[in-house]
Short mmCIF file of C-alpha atoms in Angstrom, two decimals:
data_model
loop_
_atom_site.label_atom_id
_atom_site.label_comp_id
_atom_site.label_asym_id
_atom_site.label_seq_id
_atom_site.Cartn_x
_atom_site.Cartn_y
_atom_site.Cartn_z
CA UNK E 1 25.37 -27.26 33.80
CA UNK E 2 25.16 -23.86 34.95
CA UNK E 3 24.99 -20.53 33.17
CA UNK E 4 28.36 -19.54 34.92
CA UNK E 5 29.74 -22.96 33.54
CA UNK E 6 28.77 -22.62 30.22
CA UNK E 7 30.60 -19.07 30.51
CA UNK E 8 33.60 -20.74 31.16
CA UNK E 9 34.13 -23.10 29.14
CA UNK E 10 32.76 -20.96 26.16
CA UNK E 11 35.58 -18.68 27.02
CA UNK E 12 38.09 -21.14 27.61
CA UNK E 13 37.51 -22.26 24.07
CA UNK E 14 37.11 -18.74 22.47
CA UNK E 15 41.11 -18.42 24.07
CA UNK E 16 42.45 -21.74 22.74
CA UNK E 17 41.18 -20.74 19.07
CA UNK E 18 42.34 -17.69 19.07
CA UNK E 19 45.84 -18.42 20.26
CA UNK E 20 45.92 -20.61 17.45
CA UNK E 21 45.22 -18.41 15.05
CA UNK E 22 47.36 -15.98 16.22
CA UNK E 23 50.41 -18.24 16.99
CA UNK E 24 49.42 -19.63 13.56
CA UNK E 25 49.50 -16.83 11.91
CA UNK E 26 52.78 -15.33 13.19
CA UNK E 27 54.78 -18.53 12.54
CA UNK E 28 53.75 -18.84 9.10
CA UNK E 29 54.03 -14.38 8.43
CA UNK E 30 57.78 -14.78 9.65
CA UNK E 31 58.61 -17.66 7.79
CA UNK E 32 57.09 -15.78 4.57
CA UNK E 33 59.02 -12.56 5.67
CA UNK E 34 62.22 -14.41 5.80
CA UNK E 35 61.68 -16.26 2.70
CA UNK E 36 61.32 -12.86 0.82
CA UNK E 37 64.04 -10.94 2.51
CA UNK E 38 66.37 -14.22 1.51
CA UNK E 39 65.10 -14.45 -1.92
CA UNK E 40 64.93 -10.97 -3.62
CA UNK E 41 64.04 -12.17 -7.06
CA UNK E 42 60.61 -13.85 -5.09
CA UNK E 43 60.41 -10.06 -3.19
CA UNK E 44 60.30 -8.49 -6.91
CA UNK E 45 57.44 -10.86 -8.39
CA UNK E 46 55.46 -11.27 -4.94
CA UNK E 47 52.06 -9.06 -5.37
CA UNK E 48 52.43 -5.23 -3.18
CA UNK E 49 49.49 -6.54 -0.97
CA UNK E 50 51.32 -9.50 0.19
CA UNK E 51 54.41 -8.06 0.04
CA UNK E 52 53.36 -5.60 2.48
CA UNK E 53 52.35 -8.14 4.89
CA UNK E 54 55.41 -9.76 4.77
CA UNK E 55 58.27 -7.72 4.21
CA UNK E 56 59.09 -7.46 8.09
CA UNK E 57 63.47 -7.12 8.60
CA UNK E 58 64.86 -10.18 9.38
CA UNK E 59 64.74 -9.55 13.25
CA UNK E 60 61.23 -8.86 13.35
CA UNK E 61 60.79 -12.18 11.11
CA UNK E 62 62.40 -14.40 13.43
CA UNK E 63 60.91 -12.59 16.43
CA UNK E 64 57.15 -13.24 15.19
CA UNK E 65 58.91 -17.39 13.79
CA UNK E 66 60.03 -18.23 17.41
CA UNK E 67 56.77 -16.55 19.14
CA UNK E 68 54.81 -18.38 16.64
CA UNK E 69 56.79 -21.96 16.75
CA UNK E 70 57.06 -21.68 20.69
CA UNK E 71 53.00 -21.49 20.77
CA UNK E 72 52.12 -23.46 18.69
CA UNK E 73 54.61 -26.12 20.24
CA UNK E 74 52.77 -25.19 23.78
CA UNK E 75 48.98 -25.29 22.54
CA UNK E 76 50.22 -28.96 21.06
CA UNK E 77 51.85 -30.65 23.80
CA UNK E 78 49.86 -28.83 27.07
CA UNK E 79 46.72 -28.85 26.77
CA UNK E 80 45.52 -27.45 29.76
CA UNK E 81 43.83 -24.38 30.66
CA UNK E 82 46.35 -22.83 33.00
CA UNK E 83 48.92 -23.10 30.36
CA UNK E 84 46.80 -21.17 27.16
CA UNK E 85 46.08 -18.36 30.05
CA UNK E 86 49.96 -18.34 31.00
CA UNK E 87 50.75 -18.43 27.29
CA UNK E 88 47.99 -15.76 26.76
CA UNK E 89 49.55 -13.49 29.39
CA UNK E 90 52.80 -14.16 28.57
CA UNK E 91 52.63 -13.12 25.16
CA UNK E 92 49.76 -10.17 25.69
CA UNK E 93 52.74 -8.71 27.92
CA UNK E 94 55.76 -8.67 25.67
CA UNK E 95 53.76 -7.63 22.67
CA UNK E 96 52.04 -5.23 24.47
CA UNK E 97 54.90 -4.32 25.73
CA UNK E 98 56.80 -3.97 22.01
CA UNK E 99 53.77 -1.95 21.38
CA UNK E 100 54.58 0.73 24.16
CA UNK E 101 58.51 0.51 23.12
CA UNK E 102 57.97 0.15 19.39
CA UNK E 103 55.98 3.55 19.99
CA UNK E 104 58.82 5.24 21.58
CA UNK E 105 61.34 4.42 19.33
CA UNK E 106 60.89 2.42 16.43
CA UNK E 107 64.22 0.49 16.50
CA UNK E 108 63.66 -1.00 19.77
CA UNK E 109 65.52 -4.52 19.93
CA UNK E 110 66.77 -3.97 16.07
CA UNK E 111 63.46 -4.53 14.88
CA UNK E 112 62.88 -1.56 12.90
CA UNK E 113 59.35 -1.13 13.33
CA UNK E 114 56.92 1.31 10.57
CA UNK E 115 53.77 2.03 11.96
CA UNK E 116 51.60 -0.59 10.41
CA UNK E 117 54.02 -3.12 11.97
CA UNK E 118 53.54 -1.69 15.43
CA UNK E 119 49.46 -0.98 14.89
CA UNK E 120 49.40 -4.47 14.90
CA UNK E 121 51.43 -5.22 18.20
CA UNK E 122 48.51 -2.44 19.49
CA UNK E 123 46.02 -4.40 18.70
CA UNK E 124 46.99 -8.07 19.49
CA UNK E 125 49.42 -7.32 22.53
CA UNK E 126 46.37 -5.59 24.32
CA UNK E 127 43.74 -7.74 23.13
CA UNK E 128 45.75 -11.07 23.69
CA UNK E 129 46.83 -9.82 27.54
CA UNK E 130 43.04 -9.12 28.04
CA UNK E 131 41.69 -12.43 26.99
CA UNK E 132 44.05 -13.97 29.02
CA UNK E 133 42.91 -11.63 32.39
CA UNK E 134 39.39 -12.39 32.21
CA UNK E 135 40.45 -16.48 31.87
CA UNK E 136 42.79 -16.04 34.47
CA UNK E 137 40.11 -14.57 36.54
CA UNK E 138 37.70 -17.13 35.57
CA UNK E 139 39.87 -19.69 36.20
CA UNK E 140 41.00 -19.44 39.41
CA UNK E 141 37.15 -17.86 40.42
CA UNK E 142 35.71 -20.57 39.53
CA UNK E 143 37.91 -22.89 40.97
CA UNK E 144 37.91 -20.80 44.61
CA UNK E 145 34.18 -21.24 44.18
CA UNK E 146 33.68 -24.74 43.58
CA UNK E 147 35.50 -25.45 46.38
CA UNK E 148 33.38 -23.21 48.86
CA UNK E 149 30.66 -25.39 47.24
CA UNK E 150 31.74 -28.57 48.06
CA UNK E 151 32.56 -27.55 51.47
CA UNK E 152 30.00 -25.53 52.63
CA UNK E 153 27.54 -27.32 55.43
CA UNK E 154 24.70 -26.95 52.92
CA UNK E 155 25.98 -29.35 50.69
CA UNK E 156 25.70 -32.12 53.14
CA UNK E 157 29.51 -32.83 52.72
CA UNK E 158 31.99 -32.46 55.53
#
């Protein structure tokens, strides 16, 4: 296999695991910022540390629960490379995105966004939207190039 190959796939990978964790990780900090904003007798024994991970308003909760459950239900079930890069971009965009409006005005969408909340959007909106560029790149690159391969007169097929 090629350098270029081995690239490519390495990439491909890096993407899927990190859109796991991510997706992973969302789900499971909205579902423990819900349970605490339900619960406020678990909120008053729940260590600062965690507490300040996951005391997000209920909005914000179930916005990072549905991104979360909708990823992790589309790394599951499609498991191909088009659809991590569309669910890469996809994402990378509206957080991104939030980031930019979250900036402006920190109740955008009811969400009621403190700083650390939206440092975080910063950091995995941008970083998500340019993994999924460079695979989306790769992707249809390599593609575009493999077939000039197989076609070209050089390669004995016609």
């Amino acid at each position: 296999m090629s350098q270029i190959g081995r690239r490519s796939i390495s990439q491909q990978r890096i993407l899927l695991i990190y859109l796991w964790i991510i997706m992973t990780g969302l789900f499971l900090q909205g579902i423990g910022s819900l349970i605490l904003r339900l619960s406020p007798e678990l909120e008053a024994v729940t260590p600062p540390m965690l507490a300040g991970i996951l005391l997000a308003h209920i909005p914000h909760a179930v916005l990072h629960i549905a991104w979360g459950a909708l990823g992790l239900l589309l790394l599951a079930t499609l498991r191909t490379s088009l659809a991590r890069i569309l669910l890469a971009l996809s994402f990378g965009i509206f957080y991104t995105s939030l980031a930019i409006y979250g900036t402006i005005d920190s109740h955008v969408l009811g969400l009621h966004l403190a700083p650390s909340e939206n440092a975080f959007h910063w950091i995995v909106g941008p970083l998500t939207l340019g993994l999924g560029l460079v695979a989306w790149y790769r992707f249809f690159h390599t593609a575009s190039t493999s077939k000039k391969k197989i076609s070209s007169p050089r390669s004995g097929v016609i």
